[in-house]
Each structure stands twice: as structure tokens, then as C-alpha cells.
Amino acid sequence: MIMKKIDISARINGIQLSSCIMNASGALCTTGQELSDLLDSSSGAIVTKSCTRQPRKGNIKPRYFEWNVGSINSMGLPNLGIDFYLNFLEEKKTKKPVFLSISGLSIEEIFFLLKKANFSSKITAIELNLSCPNLQEEILGYDLYKIYDFLENVFKFNEKPLGIKLPPYFKEEYIKNMSLILNQFPIVFVTCINSLPNGIFVDPRNETSVIQPRNGFGGIGGSIIKPFALANIRKFYTYLRKDISIIGCGGISYGKDIFEHILCGASAVQIGTQLMKEGISVFERLKKEFTLFLQKKNYSSINSFKGKLKNLQ
Ligand code: RRO
């Protein structure tokens, strides 16, 4: 039997990825060592931990916990500051696309970070995080009134390929209205979804919550959030301009999960909780599983099934 060559490369609005699988911001991408390991891995791109103007220690520990089907975190944006990430990338020679994730505590800080990122030649694209669930500040991604003005000001100066990491939405109306706004700007991609805000995990034996900050409340990730990630991808795929790519994030543990994300409309995928659980070798395993899955399905590339989820008749 002649095996067809399976191509799992991806294009995100002109950015070429040798594999459609990359890390999610926050998962093993904060320190120089972690970023070097990601650069050396078989992921198709790297995304940095969301950075701020100044380094931050983040919330007190324990601030991350995982169980068989999920994770909860209230990290509080620990990062080494934008200058660290820009300097690190300046010194690295890599062909792999690099997404710098930024997340300011105020609109002014976001503008400062965007302007700084615009000056770096080592960044392929910016992933603007408008969906951190663990800060005192409101989640900007939920404030559709503020977002239009905000983006209008961003695109007065921004020239780098820019994507936005979105929170999960639970109403179609929100996704429709958000798409109407995003469609008016030269946005290159959206990442759907950040963790589900304000969950709590209970340890019944000790009768406690499992993370210390915010009385145990935190963002939920992992396979239990996959249906929400898929739903957001699906809806954004129907409402967004076709040249805005969707990066799927949420609940990928196996090759078949990648297939599901792409079937709903994702062009590439990010791995968060599973990368935390399994470490860097997750990319090799997922690549193998996904390739084998496509082989069995007789698909030779992503574009043959992207966005083609059928309704049950
Ligand atoms: O650092 C965090 O607490 C955090 C961030 Br910035 C984010 O975007 N998503 C998340 O689950 N945790």
C-alpha cells in the first residue's frame, strides 16, 4: 500500500508553521530555559508567557493544581518583564515563528507594550491577551463597549501581525458582536479560548479549596473545557472575516482533539494543561497521533477538513 504523505503544517494568515501544534501562553514558557526547550521541540511555533512592563512574581503558591480531567490556576501573571523576552529573542537564532504574548494591567500599559513589541524584528506576531481571569481588573475581552475604541487606537500605530486571545463566551450574541467589531480591524488571528474564569476545585477530604490565591477561585483548563473551546471556535468561524485565522486552545490531550478543533474552524492549536502535565515531549506524541488519525481518515492536509463540521441530519 502506498502511504500518502500527511502534511500537518499550517498557515496563520501568511505566517507559515511547520506543524499546527504549539504551546499555549502560560504553559512552560516563562523562563529562558523553558523557552529554549520550546524552541528545540517539535512544536510549530512558540508563544511566550504574557508579559508586563515590569517583572512580576505573581500570586502566592500553591497557585496551580491539576486533576485527571482539568486544571485550575490563579498564577497572577508571573513573568520576567517585556525586556527579558525581547532580549532573549534578540539573542536566539530561530526559524520558528515566535508569538510574543502581552498583557497589561491598564490600557496605557498595553499601549506601552505594543509599541515596544513593534520595534522588535525577532517577533513574528503579537498575541494580545485580553482574557486573563486572575487579575483584579475586569476582563477586557468581556467589555465590548471598550474594545472598539481600544482597537481603533491600537491600529493607529501597530504594524506587527496582531492576534487577540479571547475569553470563553457563553452566548452567541456576544460572539456575533465581538466578531462585528474585530472584522473592522486588520487583526491576523484570534486565539479561542483562555481558561474559564472563576471556577473552584474542592478537596473533600481536607474540606478545602486547592489553590491559595483568591479564596481558591481560578481559571479552569484541560479536557473538561474542550466543549466550550470548540463552541467558541465554531461560532467565531462562522462570524469572523475569513482571513482572520483561529488558533484553537482548550482541552487538547490527544491527536483526535486537534482534529476536532480544526473541524470546528481552527487553523492551528495550542496546548496548555496537557503540556504542563506531560512536559515538552507532548508535541512529538500529539504530532504522531494526529498524523496517524489523518492517515486513517484518508486526509492528507488540514485544509481538506478545516471548518467542515457537519450538522447532524
Ligand atoms: O497568569 C495567570 O494567572 C493567567 C493568565 Br495571564 C491567563 O491569561 N490565563 C490564565 O489562566 N492564567
CSV table of C-alpha atoms and ligand atoms in Angstrom, one decimal:
chain,number,residue,atom,x,y,z
A,1,MET,CA,0.0,0.0,0.0
A,2,ILE,CA,1.3,3.5,-0.9
A,3,MET,CA,1.1,5.8,2.2
A,4,LYS,CA,0.1,9.3,1.4
A,5,LYS,CA,2.3,12.0,2.8
A,6,ILE,CA,0.4,13.7,5.6
A,7,ASP,CA,1.1,17.4,5.9
A,8,ILE,CA,0.2,19.0,9.3
A,9,SER,CA,1.8,22.3,8.5
A,10,ALA,CA,-0.4,25.4,9.0
A,11,ARG,CA,-0.7,29.0,7.8
A,12,ILE,CA,-2.0,31.7,10.1
A,13,ASN,CA,-2.8,34.5,7.7
A,14,GLY,CA,0.6,34.4,6.0
A,15,ILE,CA,2.6,33.0,8.9
A,16,GLN,CA,3.9,29.6,8.0
A,17,LEU,CA,4.1,26.9,10.7
A,18,SER,CA,5.8,23.6,10.1
A,19,SER,CA,3.4,22.0,12.5
A,20,CYS,CA,-0.1,23.3,13.5
A,21,ILE,CA,0.7,22.4,17.2
A,22,MET,CA,2.2,25.0,19.6
A,23,ASN,CA,2.2,25.7,23.3
A,24,ALA,CA,-0.4,27.9,24.9
A,25,SER,CA,0.8,31.0,26.6
A,26,GLY,CA,1.4,30.3,30.3
A,27,ALA,CA,2.4,26.7,29.9
A,28,LEU,CA,6.2,26.2,30.4
A,29,CYS,CA,7.1,29.4,28.6
A,30,THR,CA,8.1,31.9,31.3
A,31,THR,CA,11.9,31.4,31.8
A,32,GLY,CA,14.8,31.4,29.4
A,33,GLN,CA,15.2,27.6,29.9
A,34,GLU,CA,11.6,26.9,29.2
A,35,LEU,CA,11.6,29.0,26.1
A,36,SER,CA,14.8,27.4,24.8
A,37,ASP,CA,13.2,23.9,25.3
A,38,LEU,CA,10.2,25.0,23.4
A,39,LEU,CA,12.4,26.3,20.6
A,40,ASP,CA,14.2,23.0,20.4
A,41,SER,CA,11.0,21.0,20.5
A,42,SER,CA,8.9,19.9,17.5
A,43,SER,CA,6.2,22.5,18.1
A,44,GLY,CA,5.3,24.6,15.1
A,45,ALA,CA,5.7,27.9,16.9
A,46,ILE,CA,6.4,29.3,20.4
A,47,VAL,CA,4.2,31.6,22.4
A,48,THR,CA,5.7,33.4,25.4
A,49,LYS,CA,4.1,33.8,28.8
A,50,SER,CA,2.0,37.0,28.8
A,51,CYS,CA,4.4,39.8,29.8
A,52,THR,CA,4.0,43.1,31.5
A,53,ARG,CA,6.2,46.3,31.7
A,54,GLN,CA,7.9,45.2,34.9
A,55,PRO,CA,8.7,41.7,36.0
A,56,ARG,CA,6.0,40.2,38.3
A,57,LYS,CA,6.3,37.4,40.9
A,58,GLY,CA,2.6,36.6,40.6
A,59,ASN,CA,0.3,35.2,43.3
A,60,ILE,CA,1.3,33.2,46.3
A,61,LYS,CA,1.6,29.4,45.9
A,62,PRO,CA,0.0,27.0,45.6
A,63,ARG,CA,-1.5,28.7,42.6
A,64,TYR,CA,-1.8,25.8,40.1
A,65,PHE,CA,-3.5,22.4,40.6
A,66,GLU,CA,-4.4,19.6,38.2
A,67,TRP,CA,-6.6,16.6,38.3
A,68,ASN,CA,-7.4,13.8,35.8
A,69,VAL,CA,-9.6,16.0,33.5
A,70,GLY,CA,-8.7,19.6,34.3
A,71,SER,CA,-6.6,22.2,35.9
A,72,ILE,CA,-7.2,25.3,37.9
A,73,ASN,CA,-4.8,28.3,38.2
A,74,SER,CA,-4.5,31.7,39.7
A,75,MET,CA,-1.0,32.4,38.7
A,76,GLY,CA,-1.4,36.2,38.7
A,77,LEU,CA,0.7,36.9,35.6
A,78,PRO,CA,4.1,35.9,36.9
A,79,ASN,CA,6.6,36.9,34.2
A,80,LEU,CA,10.1,38.3,33.7
A,81,GLY,CA,9.0,41.6,32.1
A,82,ILE,CA,8.9,42.5,28.4
A,83,ASP,CA,12.6,43.5,28.2
A,84,PHE,CA,13.6,40.0,29.2
A,85,TYR,CA,11.6,38.4,26.4
A,86,LEU,CA,12.7,40.9,23.8
A,87,ASN,CA,16.4,40.5,24.8
A,88,PHE,CA,16.1,36.7,24.9
A,89,LEU,CA,14.6,36.6,21.4
A,90,GLU,CA,17.3,39.0,20.2
A,91,GLU,CA,20.0,36.5,21.2
A,92,LYS,CA,18.3,33.4,19.7
A,93,LYS,CA,18.6,32.4,16.1
A,94,THR,CA,15.5,30.6,15.2
A,95,LYS,CA,13.4,30.0,12.2
A,96,LYS,CA,10.4,29.0,14.3
A,97,PRO,CA,7.6,31.7,14.4
A,98,VAL,CA,7.6,33.5,17.7
A,99,PHE,CA,4.4,34.9,19.2
A,100,LEU,CA,5.0,37.4,22.0
A,101,SER,CA,2.1,37.4,24.4
A,102,ILE,CA,1.5,40.7,26.1
A,103,SER,CA,-1.0,41.5,28.9
A,104,GLY,CA,-1.0,44.9,30.6
A,105,LEU,CA,-2.7,45.9,33.8
A,106,SER,CA,-4.1,49.0,32.2
A,107,ILE,CA,-4.8,50.3,28.7
A,108,GLU,CA,-1.8,52.6,29.0
A,109,GLU,CA,0.4,49.6,29.8
A,110,ILE,CA,-0.9,47.7,26.9
A,111,PHE,CA,-0.1,50.6,24.5
A,112,PHE,CA,3.4,50.8,26.0
A,113,LEU,CA,4.0,47.0,25.5
A,114,LEU,CA,2.6,47.1,21.9
A,115,LYS,CA,4.8,50.0,20.9
A,116,LYS,CA,7.8,48.2,22.4
A,117,ALA,CA,7.0,44.9,20.6
A,118,ASN,CA,6.5,46.8,17.3
A,119,PHE,CA,10.2,47.7,17.4
A,120,SER,CA,11.5,44.1,17.7
A,121,SER,CA,12.5,42.3,14.5
A,122,LYS,CA,12.5,38.9,16.2
A,123,ILE,CA,8.8,38.7,16.9
A,124,THR,CA,6.7,37.1,14.2
A,125,ALA,CA,3.4,38.2,15.7
A,126,ILE,CA,1.9,39.6,18.9
A,127,GLU,CA,-0.8,37.7,20.9
A,128,LEU,CA,-2.6,40.3,22.9
A,129,ASN,CA,-4.1,38.7,26.0
A,130,LEU,CA,-7.4,40.4,26.7
A,131,SER,CA,-8.7,37.5,28.8
A,132,CYS,CA,-6.6,36.9,32.0
A,133,PRO,CA,-9.1,35.6,34.6
A,134,ASN,CA,-7.0,36.2,37.7
A,135,LEU,CA,-6.4,39.9,38.0
A,136,GLN,CA,-8.4,42.5,40.0
A,137,GLU,CA,-9.0,44.3,36.7
A,138,GLU,CA,-12.0,43.3,34.6
A,139,ILE,CA,-11.5,41.0,31.6
A,140,LEU,CA,-11.3,43.5,28.7
A,141,GLY,CA,-12.5,40.8,26.3
A,142,TYR,CA,-15.9,40.9,28.0
A,143,ASP,CA,-16.3,44.7,27.6
A,144,LEU,CA,-17.4,45.1,24.0
A,145,TYR,CA,-18.0,48.8,24.5
A,146,LYS,CA,-14.4,49.5,25.4
A,147,ILE,CA,-12.9,47.2,22.8
A,148,TYR,CA,-13.8,49.2,19.7
A,149,ASP,CA,-12.2,52.4,20.9
A,150,PHE,CA,-9.3,50.4,22.2
A,151,LEU,CA,-8.6,48.7,18.8
A,152,GLU,CA,-9.1,51.9,16.9
A,153,ASN,CA,-6.2,53.4,18.9
A,154,VAL,CA,-4.1,50.3,18.6
A,155,PHE,CA,-4.2,50.3,14.9
A,156,LYS,CA,-3.2,53.9,14.7
A,157,PHE,CA,0.4,52.7,15.2
A,158,ASN,CA,0.5,48.9,15.2
A,159,GLU,CA,2.2,47.4,12.2
A,160,LYS,CA,3.1,43.9,13.5
A,161,PRO,CA,0.8,41.0,12.8
A,162,LEU,CA,-1.6,41.1,15.8
A,163,GLY,CA,-3.8,38.4,17.3
A,164,ILE,CA,-6.1,38.5,20.3
A,165,LYS,CA,-6.5,35.9,23.0
A,166,LEU,CA,-10.2,35.8,23.9
A,167,PRO,CA,-12.0,34.6,26.9
A,168,PRO,CA,-14.8,32.0,26.5
A,169,TYR,CA,-18.2,33.4,25.6
A,170,PHE,CA,-21.3,31.6,26.5
A,171,LYS,CA,-23.8,33.5,24.4
A,172,GLU,CA,-23.9,33.6,20.6
A,173,GLU,CA,-24.9,37.3,20.7
A,174,TYR,CA,-21.5,38.1,22.3
A,175,ILE,CA,-19.5,36.2,19.7
A,176,LYS,CA,-21.5,37.8,16.9
A,177,ASN,CA,-21.0,41.3,18.3
A,178,MET,CA,-17.3,40.7,19.1
A,179,SER,CA,-16.9,39.5,15.5
A,180,LEU,CA,-18.6,42.6,14.1
A,181,ILE,CA,-16.0,44.6,16.0
A,182,LEU,CA,-13.0,42.5,15.1
A,183,ASN,CA,-13.9,42.3,11.5
A,184,GLN,CA,-13.4,46.1,11.2
A,185,PHE,CA,-9.7,45.8,12.1
A,186,PRO,CA,-6.6,44.2,10.4
A,187,ILE,CA,-6.4,41.5,13.0
A,188,VAL,CA,-4.5,38.5,11.9
A,189,PHE,CA,-5.8,35.8,14.3
A,190,VAL,CA,-7.8,35.2,17.4
A,191,THR,CA,-7.0,32.5,20.0
A,192,CYS,CA,-10.1,30.8,21.5
A,193,ILE,CA,-10.1,30.3,24.4
A,194,ASN,CA,-8.4,31.4,27.6
A,195,SER,CA,-9.3,29.4,30.8
A,196,LEU,CA,-12.9,29.5,32.1
A,197,PRO,CA,-12.8,32.2,34.8
A,198,ASN,CA,-13.8,31.7,38.4
A,199,GLY,CA,-14.0,28.0,38.9
A,200,ILE,CA,-13.3,26.3,42.2
A,201,PHE,CA,-12.0,22.8,42.9
A,202,VAL,CA,-12.7,21.3,46.2
A,203,ASP,CA,-10.7,18.7,48.2
A,204,PRO,CA,-13.5,16.9,50.1
A,205,ARG,CA,-11.1,15.0,52.3
A,206,ASN,CA,-9.4,18.2,53.7
A,207,GLU,CA,-12.6,20.3,53.1
A,208,THR,CA,-10.5,23.0,51.4
A,209,SER,CA,-10.0,24.6,48.1
A,210,VAL,CA,-6.8,23.6,46.3
A,211,ILE,CA,-5.1,26.9,45.4
A,212,GLN,CA,-4.3,29.7,47.8
A,213,PRO,CA,-5.0,33.0,46.0
A,214,ARG,CA,-8.5,34.5,45.6
A,215,ASN,CA,-10.0,32.0,48.1
A,216,GLY,CA,-9.4,29.2,45.7
A,217,PHE,CA,-11.1,30.6,42.7
A,218,GLY,CA,-9.2,30.4,39.4
A,219,GLY,CA,-9.2,29.8,35.7
A,220,ILE,CA,-10.2,26.3,34.6
A,221,GLY,CA,-8.3,24.5,31.7
A,222,GLY,CA,-7.9,21.0,30.5
A,223,SER,CA,-10.2,18.4,28.8
A,224,ILE,CA,-13.3,19.5,30.7
A,225,ILE,CA,-13.3,22.8,28.9
A,226,LYS,CA,-13.0,21.3,25.4
A,227,PRO,CA,-16.7,21.6,24.5
A,228,PHE,CA,-16.6,25.4,25.3
A,229,ALA,CA,-13.4,25.9,23.3
A,230,LEU,CA,-15.0,24.0,20.3
A,231,ALA,CA,-18.2,26.0,20.6
A,232,ASN,CA,-16.3,29.3,20.6
A,233,ILE,CA,-14.1,28.3,17.6
A,234,ARG,CA,-17.2,27.1,15.7
A,235,LYS,CA,-19.1,30.3,16.3
A,236,PHE,CA,-16.2,32.6,15.6
A,237,TYR,CA,-15.5,30.7,12.4
A,238,THR,CA,-19.0,31.5,11.1
A,239,TYR,CA,-18.9,35.2,12.1
A,240,LEU,CA,-15.3,36.3,11.6
A,241,ARG,CA,-13.8,37.5,8.3
A,242,LYS,CA,-12.3,34.5,6.5
A,243,ASP,CA,-8.8,36.0,6.6
A,244,ILE,CA,-8.8,36.1,10.4
A,245,SER,CA,-7.4,32.7,11.4
A,246,ILE,CA,-8.5,31.0,14.6
A,247,ILE,CA,-6.0,29.3,16.9
A,248,GLY,CA,-7.8,26.7,19.0
A,249,CYS,CA,-6.9,26.3,22.7
A,250,GLY,CA,-8.7,24.3,25.3
A,251,GLY,CA,-8.8,20.7,26.2
A,252,ILE,CA,-6.4,19.1,23.8
A,253,SER,CA,-4.9,15.9,25.2
A,254,TYR,CA,-4.9,13.5,22.1
A,255,GLY,CA,-4.5,13.8,18.4
A,256,LYS,CA,-8.2,13.4,17.8
A,257,ASP,CA,-8.8,16.6,19.9
A,258,ILE,CA,-6.7,18.5,17.4
A,259,PHE,CA,-8.8,17.1,14.6
A,260,GLU,CA,-12.0,18.3,16.4
A,261,HIS,CA,-10.6,21.8,16.9
A,262,ILE,CA,-9.7,22.1,13.2
A,263,LEU,CA,-13.0,20.6,12.1
A,264,CYS,CA,-14.7,23.4,14.0
A,265,GLY,CA,-12.6,26.0,12.2
A,266,ALA,CA,-9.2,26.3,13.9
A,267,SER,CA,-6.1,26.8,11.7
A,268,ALA,CA,-3.7,25.8,14.4
A,269,VAL,CA,-3.9,24.7,18.1
A,270,GLN,CA,-2.3,25.4,21.4
A,271,ILE,CA,-1.5,23.0,24.3
A,272,GLY,CA,-1.8,24.3,27.9
A,273,THR,CA,-2.8,21.9,30.6
A,274,GLN,CA,-1.5,18.8,28.8
A,275,LEU,CA,1.9,20.4,28.3
A,276,MET,CA,2.1,21.2,32.0
A,277,LYS,CA,1.2,17.6,32.8
A,278,GLU,CA,3.4,15.8,30.3
A,279,GLY,CA,6.2,18.1,29.5
A,280,ILE,CA,7.8,19.0,26.2
A,281,SER,CA,7.5,15.5,24.7
A,282,VAL,CA,3.8,16.2,24.3
A,283,PHE,CA,4.5,17.8,20.9
A,284,GLU,CA,6.1,14.7,19.5
A,285,ARG,CA,3.3,12.4,20.8
A,286,LEU,CA,0.5,14.7,19.5
A,287,LYS,CA,2.1,15.1,16.2
A,288,LYS,CA,2.3,11.3,15.8
A,289,GLU,CA,-1.3,10.7,17.0
A,290,PHE,CA,-2.7,13.5,14.8
A,291,THR,CA,-0.8,12.3,11.7
A,292,LEU,CA,-2.0,8.7,12.3
A,293,PHE,CA,-5.5,9.9,12.8
A,294,LEU,CA,-5.5,11.8,9.5
A,295,GLN,CA,-4.0,8.8,7.8
A,296,LYS,CA,-6.9,6.6,9.0
A,297,LYS,CA,-9.3,9.2,7.8
A,298,ASN,CA,-7.5,9.5,4.5
A,299,TYR,CA,-6.9,13.2,4.8
A,300,SER,CA,-3.5,14.5,3.7
A,301,SER,CA,-3.7,18.1,4.9
A,302,ILE,CA,-5.6,20.4,7.3
A,303,ASN,CA,-7.3,22.4,4.6
A,304,SER,CA,-9.3,19.3,3.4
A,305,PHE,CA,-11.4,19.4,6.6
A,306,LYS,CA,-10.9,22.8,8.3
A,307,GLY,CA,-14.2,24.3,9.4
A,308,LYS,CA,-16.2,21.5,7.8
A,309,LEU,CA,-18.1,20.2,10.8
A,310,LYS,CA,-21.5,18.9,9.7
A,311,ASN,CA,-24.8,19.2,11.5
A,312,LEU,CA,-26.4,16.0,12.4
A,313,GLN,CA,-29.3,15.5,9.9
B,1,RRO,O1,-1.2,34.3,34.9
B,1,RRO,C1,-2.4,34.0,35.0
B,1,RRO,O2,-2.9,34.0,36.1
B,1,RRO,C2,-3.2,33.6,33.8
B,1,RRO,C3,-3.2,34.4,32.7
B,1,RRO,BR1,-2.2,35.9,32.4
B,1,RRO,C4,-4.1,34.0,31.6
B,1,RRO,O3,-4.3,34.6,30.6
B,1,RRO,N1,-4.8,32.8,31.8
B,1,RRO,C5,-4.8,32.1,32.9
B,1,RRO,O4,-5.4,31.1,33.0
B,1,RRO,N2,-3.9,32.5,33.9
